[in-house]
PDB file of C-alpha atoms in Angstrom:
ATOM      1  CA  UNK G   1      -1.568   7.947  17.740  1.00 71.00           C
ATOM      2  CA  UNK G   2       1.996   8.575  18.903  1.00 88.00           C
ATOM      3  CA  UNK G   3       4.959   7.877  17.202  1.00 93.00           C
ATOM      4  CA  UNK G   4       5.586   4.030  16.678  1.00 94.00           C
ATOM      5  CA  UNK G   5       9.359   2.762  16.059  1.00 94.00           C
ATOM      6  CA  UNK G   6      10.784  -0.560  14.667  1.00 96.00           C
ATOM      7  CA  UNK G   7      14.181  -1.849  13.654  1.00 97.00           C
ATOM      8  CA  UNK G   8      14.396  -4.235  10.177  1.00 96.00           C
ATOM      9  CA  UNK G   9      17.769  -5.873   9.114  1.00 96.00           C
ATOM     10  CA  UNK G  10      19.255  -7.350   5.877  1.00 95.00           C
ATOM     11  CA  UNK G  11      22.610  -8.754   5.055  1.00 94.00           C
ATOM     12  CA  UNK G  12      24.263  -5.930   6.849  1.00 94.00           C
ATOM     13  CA  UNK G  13      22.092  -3.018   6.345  1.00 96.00           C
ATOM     14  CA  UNK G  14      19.876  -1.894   9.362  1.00 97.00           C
ATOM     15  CA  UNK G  15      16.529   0.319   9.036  1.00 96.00           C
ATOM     16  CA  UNK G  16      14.940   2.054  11.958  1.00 97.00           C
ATOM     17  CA  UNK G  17      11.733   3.471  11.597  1.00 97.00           C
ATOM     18  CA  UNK G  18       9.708   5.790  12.630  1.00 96.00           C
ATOM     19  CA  UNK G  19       5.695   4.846  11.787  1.00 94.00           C
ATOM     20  CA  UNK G  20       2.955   7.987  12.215  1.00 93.00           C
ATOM     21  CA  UNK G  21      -0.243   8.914  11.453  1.00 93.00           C
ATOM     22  CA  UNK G  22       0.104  11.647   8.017  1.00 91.00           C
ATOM     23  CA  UNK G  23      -0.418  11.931   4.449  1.00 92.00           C
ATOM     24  CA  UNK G  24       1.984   8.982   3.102  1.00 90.00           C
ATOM     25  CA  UNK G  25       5.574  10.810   2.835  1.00 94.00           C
ATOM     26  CA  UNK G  26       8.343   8.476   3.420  1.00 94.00           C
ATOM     27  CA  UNK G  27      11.744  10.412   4.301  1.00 96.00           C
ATOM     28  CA  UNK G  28      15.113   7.973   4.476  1.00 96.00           C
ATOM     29  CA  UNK G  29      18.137   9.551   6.112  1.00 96.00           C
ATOM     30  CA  UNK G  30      15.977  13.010   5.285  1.00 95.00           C
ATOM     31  CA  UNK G  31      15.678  12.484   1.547  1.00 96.00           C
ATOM     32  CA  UNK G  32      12.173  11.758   0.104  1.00 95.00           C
ATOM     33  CA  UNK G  33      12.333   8.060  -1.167  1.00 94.00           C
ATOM     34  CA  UNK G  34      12.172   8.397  -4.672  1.00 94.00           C
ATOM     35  CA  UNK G  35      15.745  10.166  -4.386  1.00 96.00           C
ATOM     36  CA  UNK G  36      17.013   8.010  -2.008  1.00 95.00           C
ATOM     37  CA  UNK G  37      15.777   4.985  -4.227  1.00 94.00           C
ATOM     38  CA  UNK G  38      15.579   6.083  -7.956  1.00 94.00           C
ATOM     39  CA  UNK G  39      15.089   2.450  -8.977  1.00 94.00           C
ATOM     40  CA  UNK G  40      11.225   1.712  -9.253  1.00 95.00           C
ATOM     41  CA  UNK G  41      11.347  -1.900  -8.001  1.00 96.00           C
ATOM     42  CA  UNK G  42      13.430  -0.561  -5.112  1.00 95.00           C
ATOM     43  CA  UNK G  43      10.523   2.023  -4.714  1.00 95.00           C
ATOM     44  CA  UNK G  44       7.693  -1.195  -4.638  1.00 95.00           C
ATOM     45  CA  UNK G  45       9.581  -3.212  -2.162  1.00 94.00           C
ATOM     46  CA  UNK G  46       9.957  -0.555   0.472  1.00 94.00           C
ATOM     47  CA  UNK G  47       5.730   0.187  -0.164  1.00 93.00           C
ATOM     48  CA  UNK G  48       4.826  -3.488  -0.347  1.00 94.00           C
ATOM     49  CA  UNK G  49       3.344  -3.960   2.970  1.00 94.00           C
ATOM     50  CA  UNK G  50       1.856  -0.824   2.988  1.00 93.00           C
ATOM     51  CA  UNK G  51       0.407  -1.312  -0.634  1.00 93.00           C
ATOM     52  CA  UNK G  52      -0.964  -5.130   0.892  1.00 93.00           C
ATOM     53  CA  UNK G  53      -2.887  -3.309   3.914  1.00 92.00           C
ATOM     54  CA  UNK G  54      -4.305  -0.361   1.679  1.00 91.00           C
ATOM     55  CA  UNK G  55      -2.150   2.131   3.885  1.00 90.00           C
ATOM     56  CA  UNK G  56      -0.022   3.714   1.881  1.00 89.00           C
ATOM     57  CA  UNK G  57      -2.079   7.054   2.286  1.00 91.00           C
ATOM     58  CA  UNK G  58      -2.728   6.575   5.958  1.00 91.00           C
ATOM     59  CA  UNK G  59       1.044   7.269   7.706  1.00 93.00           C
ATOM     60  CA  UNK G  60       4.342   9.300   7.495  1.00 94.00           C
ATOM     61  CA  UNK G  61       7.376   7.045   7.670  1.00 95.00           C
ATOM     62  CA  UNK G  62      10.826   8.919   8.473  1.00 96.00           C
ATOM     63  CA  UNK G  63      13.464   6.312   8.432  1.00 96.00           C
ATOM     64  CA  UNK G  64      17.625   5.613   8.845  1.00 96.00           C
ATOM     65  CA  UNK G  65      19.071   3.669   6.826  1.00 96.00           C
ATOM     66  CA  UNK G  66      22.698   2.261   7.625  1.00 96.00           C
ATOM     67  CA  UNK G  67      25.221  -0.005   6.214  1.00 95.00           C
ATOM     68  CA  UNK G  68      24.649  -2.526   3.375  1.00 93.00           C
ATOM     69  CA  UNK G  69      23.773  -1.858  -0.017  1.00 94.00           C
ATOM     70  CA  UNK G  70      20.407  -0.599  -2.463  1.00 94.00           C
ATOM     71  CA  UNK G  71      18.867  -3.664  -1.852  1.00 94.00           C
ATOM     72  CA  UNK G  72      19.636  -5.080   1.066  1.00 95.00           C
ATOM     73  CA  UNK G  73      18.756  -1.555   2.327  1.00 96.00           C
ATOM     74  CA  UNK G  74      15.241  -1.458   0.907  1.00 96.00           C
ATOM     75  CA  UNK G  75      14.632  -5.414   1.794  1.00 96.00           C
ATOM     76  CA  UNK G  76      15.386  -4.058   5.528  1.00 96.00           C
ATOM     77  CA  UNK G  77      13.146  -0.986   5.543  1.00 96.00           C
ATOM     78  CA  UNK G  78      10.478  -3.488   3.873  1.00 96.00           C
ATOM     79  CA  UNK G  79      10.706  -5.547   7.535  1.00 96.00           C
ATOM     80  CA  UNK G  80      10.586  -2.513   9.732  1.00 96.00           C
ATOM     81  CA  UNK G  81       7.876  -1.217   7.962  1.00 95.00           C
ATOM     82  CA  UNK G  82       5.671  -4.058   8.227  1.00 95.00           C
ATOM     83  CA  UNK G  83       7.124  -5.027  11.836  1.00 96.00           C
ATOM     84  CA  UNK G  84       5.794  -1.058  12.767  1.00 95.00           C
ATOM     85  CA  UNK G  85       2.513  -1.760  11.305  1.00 94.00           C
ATOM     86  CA  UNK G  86       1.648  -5.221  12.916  1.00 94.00           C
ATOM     87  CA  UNK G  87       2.428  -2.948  16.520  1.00 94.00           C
ATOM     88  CA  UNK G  88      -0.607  -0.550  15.116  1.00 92.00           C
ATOM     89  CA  UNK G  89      -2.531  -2.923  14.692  1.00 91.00           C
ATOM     90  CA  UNK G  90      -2.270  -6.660  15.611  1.00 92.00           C
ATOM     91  CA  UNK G  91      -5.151  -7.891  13.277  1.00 93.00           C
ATOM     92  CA  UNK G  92      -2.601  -7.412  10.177  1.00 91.00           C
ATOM     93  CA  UNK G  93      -0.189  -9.800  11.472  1.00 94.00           C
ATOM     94  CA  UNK G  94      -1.362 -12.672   9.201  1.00 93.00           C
ATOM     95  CA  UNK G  95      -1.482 -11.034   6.306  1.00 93.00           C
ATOM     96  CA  UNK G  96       1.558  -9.247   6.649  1.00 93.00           C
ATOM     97  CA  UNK G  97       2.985 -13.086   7.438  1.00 94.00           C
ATOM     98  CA  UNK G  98       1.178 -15.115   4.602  1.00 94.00           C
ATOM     99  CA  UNK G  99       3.401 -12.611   2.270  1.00 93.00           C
ATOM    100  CA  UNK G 100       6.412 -13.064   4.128  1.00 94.00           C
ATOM    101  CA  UNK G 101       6.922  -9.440   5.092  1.00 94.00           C
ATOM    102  CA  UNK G 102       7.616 -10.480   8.972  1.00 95.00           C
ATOM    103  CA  UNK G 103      10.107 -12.885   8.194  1.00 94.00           C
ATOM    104  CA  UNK G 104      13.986 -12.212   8.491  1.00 94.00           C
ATOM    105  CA  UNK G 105      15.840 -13.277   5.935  1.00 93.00           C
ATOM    106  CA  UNK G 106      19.096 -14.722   7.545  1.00 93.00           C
ATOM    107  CA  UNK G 107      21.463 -15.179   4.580  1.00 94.00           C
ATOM    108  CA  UNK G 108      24.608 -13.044   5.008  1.00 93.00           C
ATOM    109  CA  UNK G 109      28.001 -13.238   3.133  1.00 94.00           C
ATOM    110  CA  UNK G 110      30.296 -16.294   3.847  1.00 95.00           C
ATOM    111  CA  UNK G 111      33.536 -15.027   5.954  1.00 96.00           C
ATOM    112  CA  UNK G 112      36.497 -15.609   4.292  1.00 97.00           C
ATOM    113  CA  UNK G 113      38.587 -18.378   5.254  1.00 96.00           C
ATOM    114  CA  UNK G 114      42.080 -18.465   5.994  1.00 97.00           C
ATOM    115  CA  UNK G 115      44.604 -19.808   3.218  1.00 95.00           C
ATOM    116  CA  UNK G 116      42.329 -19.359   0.397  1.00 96.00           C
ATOM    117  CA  UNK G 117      41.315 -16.529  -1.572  1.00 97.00           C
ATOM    118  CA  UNK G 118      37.592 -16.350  -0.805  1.00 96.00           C
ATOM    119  CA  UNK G 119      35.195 -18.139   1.465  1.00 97.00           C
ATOM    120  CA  UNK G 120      35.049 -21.210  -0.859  1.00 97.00           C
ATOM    121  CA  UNK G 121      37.425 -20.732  -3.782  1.00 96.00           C
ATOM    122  CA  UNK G 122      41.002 -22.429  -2.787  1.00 96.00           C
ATOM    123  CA  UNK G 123      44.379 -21.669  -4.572  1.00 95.00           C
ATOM    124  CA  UNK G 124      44.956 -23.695  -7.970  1.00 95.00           C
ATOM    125  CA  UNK G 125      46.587 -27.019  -6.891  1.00 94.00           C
ATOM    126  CA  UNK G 126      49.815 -27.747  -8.274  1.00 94.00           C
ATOM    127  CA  UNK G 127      51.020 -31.420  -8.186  1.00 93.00           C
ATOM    128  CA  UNK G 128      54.571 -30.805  -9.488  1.00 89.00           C
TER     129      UNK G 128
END
């Protein structure tokens, strides 16, 4: 199997991965994961889909990760990883989509608008 590659994106963090056959090591920005992610429920959602398909033994995933924050980063890797398995195989698409791992989630911050403080919040009126 040769090296399979897929691109996941959150809020504004971006994950590209890097999907091949090995022994189940998963290297972000070339730190092993449970450095790069000390939290343990950061830790599950990055090895959800590969905990649904009964892979996580089965490949080596060496991943960037780029902009964003802890979660939005590991909600990103969570897409790339499953996007990079469907492209193995094609048979775990439905699966991976009952669970919701192939879906992007499209909420991103509000811009700010001009002549108010924040996106929504406006200045405290004054009538006098």
């Amino acid at each position: 199997m040769e090296q399979i590659n897929a691109i996941g994106r959150r809020k504004s963090a971006v994950a590209r991965v890097y999907l091949k056959e090995g022994t189940g090591k998963i290297i972000i920005n070339k730190v092993d994961l449970t450095q790069y992610f000390p939290s343990a429920i950061l830790q599950y959602v990055v090895k959800q889909p590969l905990e649904l398909l009964e892979a996580t033994e089965k490949y080596d995933i060496k991943a960037n990760l780029d902009g964003g924050g802890f979660t939005g980063q590991s909600q990103a890797l969570r897409l790339a990883i499953a996007r990079a398995l469907v492209k193995v195989n094609e048979e775990d698409k439905k699966a991976l989509k009952d669970q919701g791992f192939l879906t992007r989630d499209s909420r991103a911050v509000e811009r700010k608008k001009p002549g108010q403080p924040k996106a929504r919040r406006r200045f405290q009126f004054s009538k006098r």
